[in-house]
JSON list of C-alpha atoms in Angstrom, two decimals:
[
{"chain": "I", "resi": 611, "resn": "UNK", "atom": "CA", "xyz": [-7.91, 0.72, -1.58]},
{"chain": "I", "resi": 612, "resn": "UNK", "atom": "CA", "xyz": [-4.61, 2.55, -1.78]},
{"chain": "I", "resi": 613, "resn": "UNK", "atom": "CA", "xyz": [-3.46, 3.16, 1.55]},
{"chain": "I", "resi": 614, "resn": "UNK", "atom": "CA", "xyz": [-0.54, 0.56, 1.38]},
{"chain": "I", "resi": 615, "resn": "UNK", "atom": "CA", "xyz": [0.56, 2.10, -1.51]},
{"chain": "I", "resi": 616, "resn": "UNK", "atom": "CA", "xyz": [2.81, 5.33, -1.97]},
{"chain": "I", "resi": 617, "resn": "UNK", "atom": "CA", "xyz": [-0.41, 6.69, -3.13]},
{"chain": "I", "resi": 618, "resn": "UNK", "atom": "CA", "xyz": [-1.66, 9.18, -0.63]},
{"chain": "I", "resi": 619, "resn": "UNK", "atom": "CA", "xyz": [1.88, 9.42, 1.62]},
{"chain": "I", "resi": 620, "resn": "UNK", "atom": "CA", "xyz": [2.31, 13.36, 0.05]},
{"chain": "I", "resi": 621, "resn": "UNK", "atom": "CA", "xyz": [-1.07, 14.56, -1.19]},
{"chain": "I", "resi": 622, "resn": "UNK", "atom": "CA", "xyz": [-4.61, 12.94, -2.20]},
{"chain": "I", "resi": 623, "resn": "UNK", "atom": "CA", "xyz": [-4.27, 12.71, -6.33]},
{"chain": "I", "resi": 624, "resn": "UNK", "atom": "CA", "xyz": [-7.47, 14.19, -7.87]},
{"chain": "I", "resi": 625, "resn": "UNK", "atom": "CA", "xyz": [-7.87, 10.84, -9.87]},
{"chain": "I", "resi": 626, "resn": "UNK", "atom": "CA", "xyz": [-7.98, 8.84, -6.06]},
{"chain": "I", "resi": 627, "resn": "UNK", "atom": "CA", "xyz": [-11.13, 6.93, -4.72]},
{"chain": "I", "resi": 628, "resn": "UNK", "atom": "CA", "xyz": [-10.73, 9.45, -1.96]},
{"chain": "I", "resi": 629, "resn": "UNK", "atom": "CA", "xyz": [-10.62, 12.11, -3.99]},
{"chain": "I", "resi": 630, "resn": "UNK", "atom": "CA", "xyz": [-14.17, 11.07, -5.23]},
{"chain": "I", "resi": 631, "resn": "UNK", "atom": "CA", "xyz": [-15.50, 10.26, -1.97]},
{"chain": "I", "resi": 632, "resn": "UNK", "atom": "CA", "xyz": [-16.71, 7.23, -3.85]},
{"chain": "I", "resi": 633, "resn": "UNK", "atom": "CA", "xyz": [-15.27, 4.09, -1.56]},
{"chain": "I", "resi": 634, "resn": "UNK", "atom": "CA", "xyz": [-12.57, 5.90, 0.72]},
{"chain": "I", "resi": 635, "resn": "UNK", "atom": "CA", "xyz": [-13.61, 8.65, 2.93]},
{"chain": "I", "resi": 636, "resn": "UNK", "atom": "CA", "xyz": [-10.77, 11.57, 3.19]},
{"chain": "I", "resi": 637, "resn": "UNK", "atom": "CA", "xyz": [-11.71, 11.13, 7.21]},
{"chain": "I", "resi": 638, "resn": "UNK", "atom": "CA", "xyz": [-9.52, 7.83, 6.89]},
{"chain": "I", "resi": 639, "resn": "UNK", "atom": "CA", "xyz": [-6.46, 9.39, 6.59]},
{"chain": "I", "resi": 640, "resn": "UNK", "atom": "CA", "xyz": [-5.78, 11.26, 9.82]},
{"chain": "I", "resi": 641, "resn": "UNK", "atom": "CA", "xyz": [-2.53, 12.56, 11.06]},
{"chain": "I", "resi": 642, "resn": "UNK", "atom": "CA", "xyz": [-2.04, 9.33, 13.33]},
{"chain": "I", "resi": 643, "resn": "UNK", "atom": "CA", "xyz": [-2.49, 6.94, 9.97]},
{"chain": "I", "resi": 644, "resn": "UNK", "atom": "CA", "xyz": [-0.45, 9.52, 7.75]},
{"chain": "I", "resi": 645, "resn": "UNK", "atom": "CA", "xyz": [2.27, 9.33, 10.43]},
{"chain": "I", "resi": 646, "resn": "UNK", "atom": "CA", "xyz": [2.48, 5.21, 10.29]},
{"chain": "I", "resi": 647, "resn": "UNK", "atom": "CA", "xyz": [2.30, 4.97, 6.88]},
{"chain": "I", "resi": 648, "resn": "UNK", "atom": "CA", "xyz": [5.68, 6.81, 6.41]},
{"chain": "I", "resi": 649, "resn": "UNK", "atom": "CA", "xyz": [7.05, 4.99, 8.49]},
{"chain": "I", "resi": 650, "resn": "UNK", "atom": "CA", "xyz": [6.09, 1.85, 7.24]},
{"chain": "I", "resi": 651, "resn": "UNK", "atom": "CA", "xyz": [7.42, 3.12, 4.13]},
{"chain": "I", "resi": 652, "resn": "UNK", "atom": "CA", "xyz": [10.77, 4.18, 5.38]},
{"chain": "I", "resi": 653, "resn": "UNK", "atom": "CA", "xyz": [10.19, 0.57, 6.94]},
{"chain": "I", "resi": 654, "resn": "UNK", "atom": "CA", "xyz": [9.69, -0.88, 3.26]},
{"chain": "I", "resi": 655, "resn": "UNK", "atom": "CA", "xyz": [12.34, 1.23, 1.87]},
{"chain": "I", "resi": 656, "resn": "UNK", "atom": "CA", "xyz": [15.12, 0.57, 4.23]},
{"chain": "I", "resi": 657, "resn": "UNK", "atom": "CA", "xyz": [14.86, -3.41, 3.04]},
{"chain": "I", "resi": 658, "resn": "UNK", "atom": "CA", "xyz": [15.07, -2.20, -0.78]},
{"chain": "I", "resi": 659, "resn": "UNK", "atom": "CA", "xyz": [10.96, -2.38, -0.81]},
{"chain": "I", "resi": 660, "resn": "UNK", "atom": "CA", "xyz": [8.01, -0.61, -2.08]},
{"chain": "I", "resi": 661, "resn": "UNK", "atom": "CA", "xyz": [5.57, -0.24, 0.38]},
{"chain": "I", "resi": 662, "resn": "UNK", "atom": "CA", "xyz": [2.99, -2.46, -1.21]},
{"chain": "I", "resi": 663, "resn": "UNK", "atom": "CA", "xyz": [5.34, -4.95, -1.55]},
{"chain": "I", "resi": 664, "resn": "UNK", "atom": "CA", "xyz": [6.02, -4.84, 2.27]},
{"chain": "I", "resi": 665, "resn": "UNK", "atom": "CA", "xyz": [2.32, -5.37, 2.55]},
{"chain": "I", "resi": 666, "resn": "UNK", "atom": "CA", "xyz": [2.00, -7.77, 0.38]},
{"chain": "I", "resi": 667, "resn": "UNK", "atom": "CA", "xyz": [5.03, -9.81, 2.16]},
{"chain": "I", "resi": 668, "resn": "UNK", "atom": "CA", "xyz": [3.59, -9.19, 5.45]},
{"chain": "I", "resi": 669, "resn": "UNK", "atom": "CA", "xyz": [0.59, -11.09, 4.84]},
{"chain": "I", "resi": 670, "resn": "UNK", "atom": "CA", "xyz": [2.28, -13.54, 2.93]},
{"chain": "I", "resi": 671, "resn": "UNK", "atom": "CA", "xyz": [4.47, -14.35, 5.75]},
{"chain": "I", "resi": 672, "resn": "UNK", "atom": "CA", "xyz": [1.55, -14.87, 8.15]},
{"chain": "I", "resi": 673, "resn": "UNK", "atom": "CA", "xyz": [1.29, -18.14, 8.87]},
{"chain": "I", "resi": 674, "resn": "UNK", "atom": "CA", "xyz": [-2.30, -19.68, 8.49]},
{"chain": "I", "resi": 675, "resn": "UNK", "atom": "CA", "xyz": [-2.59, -17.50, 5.23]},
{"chain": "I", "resi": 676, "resn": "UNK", "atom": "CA", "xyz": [-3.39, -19.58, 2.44]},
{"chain": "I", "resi": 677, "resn": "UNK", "atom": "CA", "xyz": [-4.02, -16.45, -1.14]},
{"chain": "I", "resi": 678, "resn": "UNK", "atom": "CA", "xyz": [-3.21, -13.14, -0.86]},
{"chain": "I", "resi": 679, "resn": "UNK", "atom": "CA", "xyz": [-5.92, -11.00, -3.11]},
{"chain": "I", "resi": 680, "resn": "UNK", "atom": "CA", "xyz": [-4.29, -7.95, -5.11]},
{"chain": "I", "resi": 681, "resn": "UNK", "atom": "CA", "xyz": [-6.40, -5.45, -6.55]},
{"chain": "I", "resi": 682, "resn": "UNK", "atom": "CA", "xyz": [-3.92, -4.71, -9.14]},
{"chain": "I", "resi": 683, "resn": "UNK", "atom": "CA", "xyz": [-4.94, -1.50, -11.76]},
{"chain": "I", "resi": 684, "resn": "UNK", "atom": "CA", "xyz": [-1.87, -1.74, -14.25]},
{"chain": "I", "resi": 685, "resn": "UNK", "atom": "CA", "xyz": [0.68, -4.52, -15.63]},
{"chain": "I", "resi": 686, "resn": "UNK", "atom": "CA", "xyz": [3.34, -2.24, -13.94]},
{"chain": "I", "resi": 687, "resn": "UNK", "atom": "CA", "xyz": [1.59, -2.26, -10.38]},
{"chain": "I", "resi": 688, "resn": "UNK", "atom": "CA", "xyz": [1.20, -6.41, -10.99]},
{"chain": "I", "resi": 689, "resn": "UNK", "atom": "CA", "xyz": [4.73, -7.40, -11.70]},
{"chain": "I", "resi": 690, "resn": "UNK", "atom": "CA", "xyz": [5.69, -4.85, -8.79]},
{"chain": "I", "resi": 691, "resn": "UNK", "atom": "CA", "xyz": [3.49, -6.18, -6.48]},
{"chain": "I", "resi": 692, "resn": "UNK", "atom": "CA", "xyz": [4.53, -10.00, -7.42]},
{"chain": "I", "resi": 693, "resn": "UNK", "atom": "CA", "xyz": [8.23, -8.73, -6.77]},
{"chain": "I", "resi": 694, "resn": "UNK", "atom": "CA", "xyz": [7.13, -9.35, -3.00]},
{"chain": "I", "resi": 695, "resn": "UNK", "atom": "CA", "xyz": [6.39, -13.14, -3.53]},
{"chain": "I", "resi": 696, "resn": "UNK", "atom": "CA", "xyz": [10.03, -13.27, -4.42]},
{"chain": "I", "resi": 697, "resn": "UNK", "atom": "CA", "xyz": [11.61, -10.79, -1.84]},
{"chain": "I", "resi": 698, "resn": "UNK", "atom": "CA", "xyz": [12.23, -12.34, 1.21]}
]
């Protein structure tokens, strides 16, 4: 829903499921979760990495996993987020 994205790391965007209420609560995203997901995304970074892509190659790279579903919005959030099958 966004979380593993670069999404809500600075601010909720007013366009943002969580924004709406609609299927992410705002009470998600508490200080403890804001707090891991930069540094996941330093994490990401530091490996040349978006943070979705780390994702992404995380559960990719767990063994027993067989499909990863994305739950891309855009062509430009697709071919970014199939970067990671290619990233090792």
């Amino acid at each position: 829903q966004g979380l593993l994205t670069d999404r809500y790391l600075h601010y909720i965007p007013s366009d943002s499921r969580m924004a709406k209420g609609r299927s992410l609560k705002e009470a998600v995203l508490t200080p403890q979760l804001a707090v891991q997901l930069h540094q996941w995304n330093e994490e990401a970074a530091a490996v040349g990495m978006t943070l979705s892509q780390k994702a992404l190659r995380w559960i990719l790279d767990t063994q027993g996993v067989t499909s990863v579903l994305i739950g891309a919005s855009s062509t430009r959030q697709l071919l970014t987020n199939l970067e990671a099958v290619t990233t090792p």
